CSV table of C-alpha atoms in Angstrom, one decimal:
chain,number,residue,atom,x,y,z
A,1,MET,CA,45.0,13.3,80.3
A,2,VAL,CA,43.9,10.5,77.5
A,3,THR,CA,46.6,9.8,75.4
A,4,LYS,CA,45.8,8.8,71.2
A,5,GLN,CA,47.8,6.0,70.5
A,6,THR,CA,48.0,5.6,66.3
A,7,LYS,CA,46.9,2.3,65.2
A,8,GLN,CA,49.4,1.8,63.1
A,9,THR,CA,48.9,-1.1,59.9
A,10,GLN,CA,51.0,-4.3,59.1
A,11,PRO,CA,51.7,-5.2,55.4
A,12,THR,CA,50.0,-8.5,55.1
A,13,CYS,CA,50.9,-11.6,52.5
A,14,LYS,CA,47.9,-12.2,50.1
A,15,LYS,CA,47.3,-15.6,49.7
A,16,LYS,CA,47.2,-17.2,46.0
A,17,SER,CA,43.7,-19.1,45.3
A,18,ILE,CA,43.9,-22.2,45.1
A,19,SER,CA,41.8,-21.4,41.3
A,20,GLU,CA,44.3,-19.5,40.4
A,21,LYS,CA,47.6,-22.1,41.1
A,22,ASN,CA,45.7,-24.9,39.0
A,23,THR,CA,45.1,-21.6,36.0
A,24,ILE,CA,48.8,-21.2,35.8
A,25,THR,CA,49.9,-24.5,35.4
A,26,LEU,CA,47.5,-25.4,33.0
A,27,ASP,CA,49.0,-22.2,31.1
A,28,MET,CA,52.2,-23.9,31.4
A,29,TRP,CA,51.4,-28.1,30.2
A,30,ARG,CA,49.4,-25.7,27.5
A,31,PHE,CA,52.1,-24.5,26.3
A,32,TYR,CA,54.6,-27.3,26.4
A,33,LEU,CA,52.4,-29.2,24.4
A,34,LEU,CA,52.1,-26.7,21.5
A,35,TRP,CA,55.4,-26.5,21.2
A,36,GLY,CA,56.1,-30.0,21.4
A,37,VAL,CA,53.5,-30.6,18.5
A,38,VAL,CA,55.2,-28.2,17.1
A,39,LEU,CA,58.6,-30.1,17.7
A,40,VAL,CA,57.2,-33.1,16.3
A,41,CYS,CA,55.6,-31.4,13.2
A,42,PHE,CA,58.9,-29.8,12.3
A,43,PHE,CA,60.8,-33.1,12.9
A,44,ALA,CA,57.9,-34.1,10.6
A,45,LEU,CA,58.8,-32.1,7.8
A,46,VAL,CA,62.0,-32.9,8.6
A,47,GLY,CA,62.5,-36.2,8.0
A,48,ARG,CA,59.5,-36.4,4.8
A,49,ALA,CA,62.1,-34.2,3.4
A,50,PHE,CA,64.8,-36.5,3.9
A,51,TYR,CA,63.2,-39.0,2.7
A,52,VAL,CA,61.8,-37.2,-0.2
A,53,GLN,CA,65.0,-36.0,-1.1
A,54,VAL,CA,67.4,-38.1,-0.5
A,55,ILE,CA,65.7,-41.8,0.4
A,56,ASN,CA,63.5,-41.4,-1.8
A,57,LYS,CA,64.8,-39.1,-4.8
A,58,ASP,CA,64.8,-41.6,-7.2
A,59,PHE,CA,61.4,-43.3,-7.6
A,60,LEU,CA,60.7,-39.5,-7.8
A,61,GLN,CA,62.4,-37.9,-10.1
A,62,ASN,CA,61.9,-40.7,-12.6
A,63,LYS,CA,58.2,-39.6,-11.9
A,64,ALA,CA,58.6,-36.1,-12.4
A,65,ASN,CA,61.0,-36.7,-15.9
A,66,ALA,CA,58.6,-39.4,-17.4
A,67,ASN,CA,56.2,-36.4,-17.2
A,68,ILE,CA,58.3,-33.6,-19.6
A,69,LEU,CA,61.6,-36.5,-20.5
A,70,ARG,CA,61.3,-39.2,-23.8
A,71,THR,CA,64.4,-41.5,-24.2
A,72,GLU,CA,65.2,-41.7,-28.2
A,73,LYS,CA,67.3,-44.1,-29.7
A,74,LEU,CA,69.7,-43.1,-32.1
A,75,ARG,CA,70.7,-45.4,-34.5
A,76,ALA,CA,74.3,-46.7,-35.6
A,77,MET,CA,75.9,-46.6,-38.8
A,78,ARG,CA,75.9,-50.0,-40.5
A,79,GLY,CA,79.4,-50.6,-41.6
A,80,VAL,CA,80.7,-50.9,-45.3
A,81,ILE,CA,81.3,-53.5,-46.6
A,82,SER,CA,83.6,-53.3,-49.7
A,83,ASP,CA,85.7,-55.0,-52.1
A,84,ARG,CA,88.8,-55.1,-52.4
A,85,HIS,CA,90.1,-51.6,-54.4
A,86,GLY,CA,87.3,-50.4,-51.6
A,87,VAL,CA,84.4,-50.6,-53.8
A,88,PRO,CA,81.6,-50.6,-52.2
A,89,LEU,CA,79.5,-54.0,-52.0
A,90,ALA,CA,77.5,-53.2,-49.3
A,91,ILE,CA,76.3,-48.9,-47.8
A,92,SER,CA,73.5,-48.4,-45.6
A,93,THR,CA,71.5,-44.7,-46.6
A,94,PRO,CA,69.3,-42.6,-44.2
A,95,ILE,CA,65.7,-43.4,-44.3
A,96,MET,CA,63.0,-42.7,-41.7
A,97,LYS,CA,60.8,-44.7,-39.7
A,98,VAL,CA,57.4,-42.6,-38.6
A,99,VAL,CA,56.9,-43.2,-34.9
A,100,ILE,CA,53.5,-42.2,-32.9
A,101,ASP,CA,52.8,-42.0,-28.5
A,102,PRO,CA,49.2,-43.2,-28.2
A,103,LYS,CA,49.4,-42.8,-25.0
A,104,GLU,CA,50.7,-39.6,-25.9
A,105,TYR,CA,47.7,-39.2,-28.3
A,106,PHE,CA,45.1,-40.0,-25.5
A,107,GLU,CA,46.1,-37.9,-23.3
A,108,THR,CA,46.3,-35.2,-26.0
A,109,LYS,CA,42.9,-35.6,-27.1
A,110,ALA,CA,41.0,-36.5,-23.9
A,111,GLU,CA,42.5,-32.8,-22.3
A,112,PHE,CA,41.7,-31.6,-25.8
A,113,ASP,CA,37.6,-33.0,-25.6
A,114,ARG,CA,37.6,-31.6,-21.6
A,115,ILE,CA,39.1,-28.0,-22.3
A,116,THR,CA,36.2,-27.6,-25.7
A,117,LYS,CA,33.4,-29.0,-23.2
A,118,GLU,CA,34.4,-25.9,-20.7
A,119,LEU,CA,35.1,-23.1,-23.4
A,120,GLU,CA,31.5,-23.9,-24.1
A,121,LYS,CA,30.3,-22.9,-21.3
A,122,GLN,CA,32.8,-20.1,-20.7
A,123,PRO,CA,33.4,-19.6,-24.2
A,124,ASN,CA,35.5,-16.1,-23.5
A,125,SER,CA,37.4,-18.1,-21.0
A,126,ARG,CA,41.8,-16.9,-22.6
A,127,LYS,CA,43.0,-19.7,-20.3
A,128,LEU,CA,41.2,-22.0,-21.3
A,129,LYS,CA,42.5,-21.5,-24.7
A,130,ARG,CA,45.6,-20.8,-24.2
A,131,ALA,CA,45.4,-24.1,-22.7
A,132,LEU,CA,43.8,-25.8,-25.3
A,133,PRO,CA,46.5,-28.9,-26.8
A,134,ASP,CA,47.1,-27.6,-30.8
A,135,LYS,CA,48.4,-30.2,-31.6
A,136,ASN,CA,46.9,-32.3,-35.3
A,137,LEU,CA,44.4,-35.1,-33.5
A,138,ASN,CA,42.5,-36.3,-37.2
A,139,LEU,CA,44.2,-40.2,-37.8
A,140,ASP,CA,42.2,-39.8,-40.8
A,141,GLU,CA,44.4,-37.6,-42.1
A,142,LEU,CA,47.4,-38.8,-40.3
A,143,ALA,CA,46.6,-42.4,-42.6
A,144,ASP,CA,47.0,-40.6,-45.3
A,145,ALA,CA,50.1,-39.1,-44.7
A,146,VAL,CA,51.4,-42.3,-43.5
A,147,GLY,CA,50.1,-43.8,-46.0
A,148,ILE,CA,48.3,-47.1,-44.2
A,149,ASP,CA,44.9,-47.9,-43.7
A,150,ARG,CA,43.3,-45.6,-41.9
A,151,ALA,CA,41.1,-48.3,-40.2
A,152,ALA,CA,44.0,-50.2,-39.5
A,153,LEU,CA,45.2,-47.3,-37.6
A,154,LYS,CA,42.7,-46.4,-35.5
A,155,LYS,CA,42.3,-50.5,-34.8
A,156,ASN,CA,46.1,-50.1,-33.6
A,157,LEU,CA,45.9,-46.7,-31.0
A,158,ASN,CA,42.6,-48.2,-29.4
A,159,ASP,CA,44.3,-52.5,-28.7
A,160,ARG,CA,47.5,-50.3,-27.1
A,161,PRO,CA,46.3,-47.2,-25.5
A,162,ARG,CA,48.9,-47.4,-22.8
A,163,SER,CA,51.4,-48.0,-25.2
A,164,ARG,CA,54.3,-45.5,-25.7
A,165,TYR,CA,55.7,-46.7,-28.3
A,166,LEU,CA,54.3,-48.0,-31.8
A,167,VAL,CA,55.4,-47.8,-35.4
A,168,LEU,CA,52.6,-46.8,-38.1
A,169,LYS,CA,55.4,-47.8,-40.8
A,170,LYS,CA,59.1,-47.5,-42.1
A,171,GLU,CA,61.6,-46.9,-44.6
A,172,VAL,CA,59.8,-44.1,-44.8
A,173,PRO,CA,61.5,-41.6,-47.4
A,174,PRO,CA,62.9,-38.0,-45.2
A,175,PRO,CA,61.5,-35.5,-47.3
A,176,GLN,CA,57.7,-37.4,-46.8
A,177,SER,CA,59.0,-38.0,-43.0
A,178,ASP,CA,59.6,-34.0,-42.7
A,179,LEU,CA,55.9,-33.4,-44.1
A,180,ILE,CA,54.4,-35.3,-42.2
A,181,VAL,CA,56.1,-33.8,-38.7
A,182,LYS,CA,55.6,-30.4,-39.8
A,183,ARG,CA,51.6,-31.3,-39.8
A,184,GLU,CA,52.0,-31.9,-35.6
A,185,PHE,CA,50.2,-34.9,-35.4
A,186,ALA,CA,49.6,-35.7,-31.5
A,187,GLY,CA,52.2,-37.8,-30.3
A,188,VAL,CA,54.0,-38.6,-34.2
A,189,TYR,CA,57.8,-38.5,-34.8
A,190,ALA,CA,60.2,-39.4,-37.2
A,191,GLU,CA,63.6,-42.1,-35.9
A,192,LYS,CA,66.4,-41.9,-38.2
A,193,THR,CA,67.4,-44.8,-39.0
A,194,TYR,CA,68.8,-46.5,-42.0
A,195,LYS,CA,68.4,-48.6,-44.8
A,196,ARG,CA,70.8,-51.3,-46.4
A,197,TYR,CA,71.8,-51.1,-50.2
A,198,TYR,CA,73.4,-53.5,-51.9
A,199,PRO,CA,75.3,-51.1,-55.5
A,200,GLN,CA,75.8,-54.8,-57.1
A,201,PRO,CA,73.6,-57.5,-56.1
A,202,GLN,CA,73.4,-60.6,-57.7
A,203,PRO,CA,77.1,-61.0,-58.9
A,204,ASN,CA,78.2,-60.8,-54.2
A,205,ALA,CA,74.0,-61.2,-53.2
A,206,GLN,CA,74.6,-64.8,-51.9
A,207,ILE,CA,78.8,-64.4,-50.3
A,208,ILE,CA,77.1,-60.8,-48.7
A,209,GLY,CA,73.6,-62.4,-47.4
A,210,LEU,CA,70.8,-59.0,-46.1
A,211,THR,CA,69.8,-57.4,-43.4
A,212,ASN,CA,66.3,-57.2,-42.1
A,213,SER,CA,64.0,-54.2,-41.6
A,214,GLU,CA,65.5,-53.7,-38.3
A,215,GLY,CA,69.2,-53.2,-39.8
A,216,ILE,CA,69.4,-57.1,-38.5
A,217,GLY,CA,71.8,-59.6,-40.8
A,218,ILE,CA,69.7,-62.4,-41.8
A,219,GLU,CA,72.1,-64.3,-44.6
A,220,GLY,CA,75.8,-64.3,-45.3
A,221,LEU,CA,78.9,-62.3,-44.1
A,222,GLU,CA,76.0,-59.7,-42.6
A,223,MET,CA,74.1,-62.1,-40.6
A,224,GLN,CA,78.2,-63.6,-39.3
A,225,LEU,CA,79.3,-60.0,-39.4
A,226,ASN,CA,76.1,-58.7,-37.5
A,227,THR,CA,78.0,-58.0,-33.7
A,228,VAL,CA,81.1,-55.9,-35.8
A,229,LEU,CA,79.0,-54.1,-38.6
A,230,SER,CA,76.3,-53.1,-36.1
A,231,GLY,CA,78.4,-50.9,-34.2
A,232,HIS,CA,76.5,-49.5,-30.9
A,233,ASP,CA,73.3,-47.2,-30.7
A,234,GLY,CA,73.2,-43.9,-28.9
A,235,ALA,CA,70.6,-42.2,-26.3
A,236,GLN,CA,69.1,-38.5,-26.2
A,237,GLN,CA,66.8,-36.8,-24.3
A,238,VAL,CA,63.7,-35.5,-25.2
A,239,VAL,CA,62.8,-32.6,-23.0
A,240,ARG,CA,59.1,-31.7,-23.3
A,241,ASP,CA,56.2,-29.4,-22.1
A,242,LYS,CA,52.2,-31.3,-21.1
A,243,LYS,CA,51.4,-30.4,-24.8
A,244,GLY,CA,53.7,-32.7,-26.6
A,245,ASN,CA,56.5,-29.3,-27.7
A,246,ARG,CA,60.0,-30.1,-27.4
A,247,PHE,CA,61.3,-26.8,-25.4
A,248,LYS,CA,64.7,-27.7,-25.3
A,249,ASP,CA,66.7,-29.4,-27.6
A,250,PRO,CA,67.5,-32.8,-27.2
A,251,GLU,CA,71.1,-34.1,-24.8
A,252,VAL,CA,72.1,-36.3,-26.1
A,253,ILE,CA,73.3,-38.8,-22.5
A,254,LYS,CA,74.7,-41.9,-25.6
A,255,GLU,CA,77.3,-41.3,-28.1
A,256,VAL,CA,76.4,-43.1,-31.4
A,257,GLU,CA,79.5,-46.0,-32.7
A,258,ALA,CA,79.5,-46.6,-35.6
A,259,GLY,CA,79.7,-49.7,-37.2
A,260,GLU,CA,83.6,-50.9,-38.5
A,261,ASN,CA,83.8,-51.1,-42.1
A,262,ILE,CA,85.0,-54.4,-44.0
A,263,THR,CA,87.5,-55.2,-47.1
A,264,LEU,CA,87.1,-58.6,-48.5
A,265,SER,CA,89.2,-60.3,-51.0
A,266,ILE,CA,86.7,-60.0,-53.3
A,267,ASP,CA,87.3,-58.5,-56.6
A,268,SER,CA,83.9,-57.2,-58.0
A,269,ARG,CA,85.0,-56.8,-61.0
A,270,LEU,CA,86.5,-60.4,-61.6
A,271,GLN,CA,82.9,-61.8,-59.3
A,272,TYR,CA,80.9,-59.6,-62.2
A,273,ILE,CA,82.7,-61.5,-65.5
A,274,MET,CA,83.0,-65.0,-63.3
A,275,TYR,CA,78.4,-64.2,-62.8
A,276,ARG,CA,78.3,-63.1,-66.0
A,277,GLU,CA,80.0,-66.2,-67.7
A,278,LEU,CA,78.3,-68.6,-64.9
A,279,THR,CA,74.6,-67.3,-66.2
A,280,ALA,CA,75.5,-67.9,-69.9
A,281,ALA,CA,76.8,-71.1,-69.2
A,282,GLY,CA,73.5,-71.9,-66.8
A,283,VAL,CA,71.0,-70.8,-69.9
A,284,ALA,CA,73.1,-72.5,-72.6
A,285,ASN,CA,73.4,-75.6,-70.9
A,286,ASN,CA,70.2,-76.0,-69.4
A,287,ALA,CA,72.1,-76.1,-65.9
A,288,ARG,CA,70.0,-76.0,-62.6
A,289,SER,CA,72.8,-74.3,-61.4
A,290,ALA,CA,76.2,-73.0,-61.8
A,291,THR,CA,79.6,-72.2,-59.5
A,292,ALA,CA,82.9,-70.8,-59.7
A,293,ILE,CA,85.4,-70.0,-57.0
A,294,ALA,CA,89.0,-68.3,-58.1
A,295,VAL,CA,91.5,-68.3,-55.6
A,296,ASP,CA,94.8,-66.4,-54.6
A,297,ILE,CA,97.3,-69.4,-53.9
A,298,LYS,CA,99.8,-67.6,-52.5
A,299,THR,CA,97.5,-65.9,-50.4
A,300,GLY,CA,94.4,-67.7,-50.2
A,301,GLU,CA,92.6,-64.1,-50.4
A,302,ILE,CA,88.7,-65.6,-52.9
A,303,LEU,CA,89.4,-63.3,-55.2
A,304,ALA,CA,85.3,-65.1,-56.7
A,305,MET,CA,83.0,-67.2,-55.5
A,306,THR,CA,80.3,-66.7,-57.0
A,307,SER,CA,76.7,-68.8,-58.1
A,308,TRP,CA,73.8,-68.7,-60.9
A,309,PRO,CA,70.6,-68.3,-60.1
A,310,SER,CA,71.0,-65.6,-57.4
A,311,TYR,CA,68.9,-63.5,-56.0
A,312,ASN,CA,68.3,-59.0,-55.5
A,313,PRO,CA,69.2,-58.1,-51.7
A,314,ASN,CA,67.3,-54.8,-52.8
A,315,ASP,CA,64.4,-56.4,-54.3
A,316,LYS,CA,62.0,-58.3,-51.5
A,317,LYS,CA,59.8,-59.8,-53.7
A,318,SER,CA,62.5,-61.4,-55.2
A,319,LEU,CA,63.5,-63.3,-51.4
A,320,GLY,CA,60.4,-65.7,-52.2
A,321,ASN,CA,63.3,-68.4,-53.8
A,322,LYS,CA,65.2,-69.5,-51.3
A,323,ASP,CA,67.6,-71.8,-53.3
A,324,ALA,CA,69.1,-68.7,-55.1
A,325,MET,CA,69.9,-67.1,-52.0
A,326,ARG,CA,72.3,-69.9,-51.5
A,327,ASN,CA,76.0,-69.6,-51.5
A,328,ARG,CA,76.3,-73.2,-53.4
A,329,GLY,CA,80.1,-72.6,-53.4
A,330,ALA,CA,80.2,-73.4,-49.3
A,331,VAL,CA,76.8,-74.9,-48.7
A,332,ASP,CA,75.9,-77.6,-51.4
A,333,SER,CA,77.8,-80.7,-50.8
A,334,PHE,CA,78.3,-83.3,-53.7
A,335,GLU,CA,80.3,-86.2,-54.9
A,336,PRO,CA,82.9,-84.4,-57.2
A,337,GLY,CA,83.7,-87.2,-59.3
A,338,SER,CA,86.6,-86.8,-62.0
A,339,THR,CA,88.1,-83.5,-60.2
A,340,MET,CA,89.4,-86.0,-57.2
A,341,LYS,CA,91.8,-87.9,-59.7
A,342,PRO,CA,94.5,-85.8,-59.6
A,343,LEU,CA,94.4,-86.4,-55.9
A,344,THR,CA,94.0,-89.5,-55.9
A,345,VAL,CA,97.4,-89.7,-58.4
A,346,SER,CA,98.9,-86.8,-55.8
A,347,MET,CA,98.3,-89.5,-53.7
A,348,ALA,CA,99.6,-92.4,-55.3
A,349,LEU,CA,103.1,-90.9,-55.9
A,350,GLU,CA,103.3,-89.5,-52.4
A,351,SER,CA,103.1,-93.1,-51.7
A,352,GLY,CA,106.4,-94.0,-53.0
A,353,LYS,CA,105.4,-96.7,-54.9
A,354,TYR,CA,104.7,-95.4,-58.0
A,355,THR,CA,106.5,-92.4,-61.0
A,356,PRO,CA,105.4,-90.2,-62.8
A,357,ASN,CA,106.3,-92.6,-65.8
A,358,SER,CA,104.6,-95.8,-64.2
A,359,VAL,CA,102.9,-97.6,-66.4
A,360,VAL,CA,98.7,-98.8,-65.5
A,361,ASN,CA,96.9,-100.9,-67.8
A,362,THR,CA,93.3,-100.4,-67.5
A,363,SER,CA,92.4,-102.5,-70.4
A,364,PRO,CA,90.0,-104.3,-71.3
A,365,GLY,CA,88.3,-101.0,-69.8
A,366,SER,CA,86.3,-102.2,-66.8
A,367,MET,CA,87.2,-103.9,-63.6
A,368,ARG,CA,85.5,-105.5,-61.5
A,369,ILE,CA,85.0,-105.1,-57.8
A,370,GLY,CA,83.2,-106.4,-55.2
A,371,ASN,CA,79.5,-106.5,-56.6
A,372,HIS,CA,80.3,-103.2,-58.9
A,373,THR,CA,82.0,-102.8,-62.6
A,374,ILE,CA,84.1,-100.1,-63.1
A,375,ARG,CA,84.4,-98.5,-66.7
A,376,ASP,CA,86.2,-96.4,-68.5
A,377,THR,CA,83.9,-94.6,-71.6
A,378,HIS,CA,86.9,-96.4,-73.7
A,379,ASN,CA,90.1,-98.9,-73.0
A,380,TYR,CA,92.6,-97.0,-73.2
A,381,GLY,CA,95.4,-99.5,-72.6
A,382,ALA,CA,98.4,-99.2,-70.9
A,383,LEU,CA,98.6,-95.0,-69.1
A,384,THR,CA,101.0,-93.8,-67.2
A,385,LEU,CA,99.6,-91.7,-64.2
A,386,GLY,CA,99.5,-88.3,-66.1
A,387,GLY,CA,97.9,-90.1,-69.2
A,388,ILE,CA,95.2,-91.8,-66.4
A,389,ILE,CA,94.1,-87.9,-65.4
A,390,GLN,CA,94.0,-86.6,-69.2
A,391,LYS,CA,91.6,-89.6,-69.9
A,392,SER,CA,90.8,-89.1,-67.1
A,393,SER,CA,90.2,-93.2,-66.5
A,394,ASN,CA,87.9,-95.0,-63.0
A,395,VAL,CA,90.2,-97.6,-64.1
A,396,GLY,CA,93.6,-96.3,-63.5
A,397,VAL,CA,93.0,-94.6,-60.1
A,398,ALA,CA,91.1,-97.1,-59.2
A,399,LYS,CA,93.7,-99.5,-59.3
A,400,LEU,CA,96.0,-97.2,-58.7
A,401,ALA,CA,94.3,-96.4,-54.6
A,402,LEU,CA,93.4,-100.2,-54.5
A,403,SER,CA,97.1,-101.1,-54.4
A,404,LEU,CA,97.7,-99.4,-51.7
A,405,PRO,CA,96.1,-99.6,-47.8
A,406,TYR,CA,92.5,-98.5,-47.8
A,407,ALA,CA,93.3,-96.4,-45.3
A,408,THR,CA,96.0,-94.7,-47.6
A,409,LEU,CA,93.6,-92.6,-49.7
A,410,PRO,CA,90.7,-91.6,-46.9
A,411,THR,CA,92.9,-90.7,-45.0
A,412,PHE,CA,94.9,-88.6,-47.4
A,413,TYR,CA,91.9,-86.7,-48.7
A,414,LYS,CA,91.1,-85.7,-44.5
A,415,ARG,CA,94.7,-84.5,-44.6
A,416,VAL,CA,93.8,-82.3,-47.8
A,417,GLY,CA,91.1,-81.0,-45.9
A,418,PHE,CA,88.0,-83.0,-47.0
A,419,GLY,CA,85.7,-84.4,-45.0
A,420,GLN,CA,85.7,-80.7,-42.4
A,421,ARG,CA,84.4,-77.1,-43.0
A,422,SER,CA,87.6,-74.7,-44.8
A,423,ALA,CA,89.1,-71.9,-42.7
A,424,VAL,CA,86.5,-69.6,-44.5
A,425,LYS,CA,83.7,-70.6,-41.9
A,426,PHE,CA,81.4,-69.3,-44.1
A,427,PRO,CA,77.4,-69.5,-41.9
A,428,GLY,CA,75.4,-73.0,-42.8
A,429,GLU,CA,79.2,-74.0,-44.5
A,430,SER,CA,79.5,-77.8,-45.2
A,431,GLY,CA,82.5,-79.8,-44.1
A,432,GLY,CA,81.5,-82.4,-46.7
A,433,LEU,CA,81.5,-86.2,-46.5
A,434,ILE,CA,84.2,-89.2,-46.0
A,435,LEU,CA,83.1,-92.3,-44.5
A,436,PRO,CA,84.1,-93.7,-41.1
A,437,PRO,CA,87.4,-96.0,-41.2
A,438,SER,CA,85.0,-99.0,-40.7
A,439,LYS,CA,83.5,-98.5,-43.8
A,440,TRP,CA,86.6,-98.4,-45.7
A,441,ASN,CA,86.3,-101.9,-48.1
A,442,VAL,CA,87.5,-102.4,-51.1
A,443,SER,CA,84.5,-100.8,-53.2
A,444,GLU,CA,84.5,-97.5,-51.1
A,445,VAL,CA,87.7,-97.3,-51.3
A,446,GLY,CA,87.6,-97.9,-55.4
A,447,THR,CA,84.8,-95.9,-56.0
A,448,MET,CA,86.5,-92.9,-54.0
A,449,ALA,CA,89.2,-93.1,-55.9
A,450,TYR,CA,87.0,-91.3,-58.8
A,451,GLY,CA,85.1,-89.2,-56.5
A,452,TYR,CA,82.5,-91.2,-55.3
A,453,GLY,CA,81.2,-92.6,-52.3
A,454,LEU,CA,82.7,-89.4,-50.7
A,455,ASN,CA,81.0,-85.4,-50.6
A,456,ALA,CA,82.7,-82.3,-51.1
A,457,THR,CA,82.1,-79.0,-51.0
A,458,VAL,CA,83.6,-76.3,-54.7
A,459,LEU,CA,85.2,-74.4,-51.9
A,460,GLN,CA,86.6,-78.2,-50.4
A,461,ILE,CA,88.4,-78.4,-54.0
A,462,ALA,CA,89.0,-74.9,-54.6
A,463,ASP,CA,91.2,-75.8,-51.5
A,464,ALA,CA,92.7,-78.8,-52.6
A,465,TYR,CA,93.6,-77.3,-56.5
A,466,ALA,CA,94.8,-74.3,-54.3
A,467,MET,CA,97.4,-76.3,-52.7
A,468,LEU,CA,98.5,-78.6,-55.3
A,469,ALA,CA,99.2,-75.2,-57.6
A,470,ASN,CA,101.3,-73.1,-54.5
A,471,LYS,CA,103.7,-76.3,-54.9
A,472,GLY,CA,102.7,-78.7,-52.1
A,473,VAL,CA,101.9,-75.3,-49.5
A,474,LYS,CA,98.5,-74.9,-47.6
A,475,VAL,CA,97.8,-71.6,-47.6
A,476,PRO,CA,93.8,-71.3,-45.6
A,477,LEU,CA,91.1,-69.6,-47.5
A,478,SER,CA,90.1,-66.1,-46.9
A,479,LEU,CA,87.5,-63.8,-47.4
A,480,TYR,CA,88.6,-60.7,-45.9
A,481,LYS,CA,91.5,-58.4,-47.3
A,482,LEU,CA,95.4,-59.5,-46.3
A,483,GLU,CA,97.9,-57.1,-44.9
A,484,GLN,CA,100.4,-60.5,-44.7
A,485,PRO,CA,99.7,-63.9,-46.5
A,486,PRO,CA,99.3,-66.3,-43.4
A,487,LYS,CA,101.8,-69.2,-43.0
A,488,GLY,CA,101.1,-72.2,-45.2
A,489,GLU,CA,101.1,-75.2,-44.5
A,490,GLN,CA,103.2,-78.1,-46.6
A,491,ILE,CA,100.8,-80.8,-47.2
A,492,ILE,CA,102.8,-82.7,-50.3
A,493,ASP,CA,106.4,-82.5,-51.4
A,494,ALA,CA,106.5,-79.9,-53.8
A,495,LYS,CA,108.2,-82.1,-57.1
A,496,ILE,CA,104.8,-84.0,-56.4
A,497,ALA,CA,102.6,-81.0,-56.3
A,498,ASP,CA,104.8,-79.9,-59.9
A,499,GLN,CA,104.2,-83.3,-61.6
């Protein structure tokens, strides 16, 4: 019997081929490479975002702002200068300045020309028509509206095509500037500024001075107090679209600080009367100039100080006469002459060698000192100290001065305030001149006794006479109204001053 054996098949493991292993490995590398590239791109984007938003954000923000933001200056109103009673002597009135942005104008014009050419090819394109700038680009119309020369306007624009600020005209009345702005010229806008106005010009001009077209003080107290009067300008940001149109209310980024108001010691009524009388006297006597000062001897406040001729700071055409612009009372020094004789007599009384009843022989009406002869207009003979002043005797005061050490008189003058600027410290104020001690010889002291051989200002003379009138107490002069009078200095004895 034949036994049939069943053949059993054993499971066998199928071996992977070498090519199949390589394919799997390659796929894995591709997978890692792809993820690597993705990660690199991711980190690159994160790094770029960090750089743009954190490290370099200011630069990009400024680039964006430059396209839509414009910072405009807000002019501060200049302070008012008033007299001691509150009467305004210098005020600021609103006035406009018409300005153009040349770069914005040319960019708008270039865009207008580009879109116009495209519209010739696509005349029915609504998109192009909407994008067409609606600003007025006619420079001839702009020049006529502003009131300037057409050719000059075009030249100025072409010379500064990348400028962002070009002044077309200053001091434009607000109604006229409103009409110009309403015509929507490309890049044109108006800035509010202020024009200085002087209600009482001639009597006060030499003290107050004036400002230039930019509102900066260039003469007198306007110049000296410019920082105080000017205040601090503010600023606002204006947002514009690509056509230059404002589409958001301006944002104030810096508040305006108005200038301080100044109250002078001047009484404008007295100032006017003084100037009127100086004008009449100057014309009647065919004089080159006339100057006067009035002082409150108790407080040192200057109540009036003016000169003739003067000028009108409201009229720019009158500014050519520089002579009339000087405050002669403070700036001009001269030999004061006989006005010094009361001071010479005061010096003699202070020395103790003389009394009011002392007699000085002035005969024969002249005296010789060195190579110089001092003369009186008449032979007054024997004179008391009061008589010397009454007769205005040159010989008398010269004998008083030369009877004392030569240094006595010039030293006394210096103590009174001559040879130095007054407490007013007015711009350009002269300190006068007293010769140095090496020059104090018989000739110089003799002539100095009656006001020659030295230089002084009217302000110094007024200061000295106020001291005499105030019982020998010198109070610092001031051009500003004082709430409390300053403490004075006793220069000479009250009895001597009264005598």
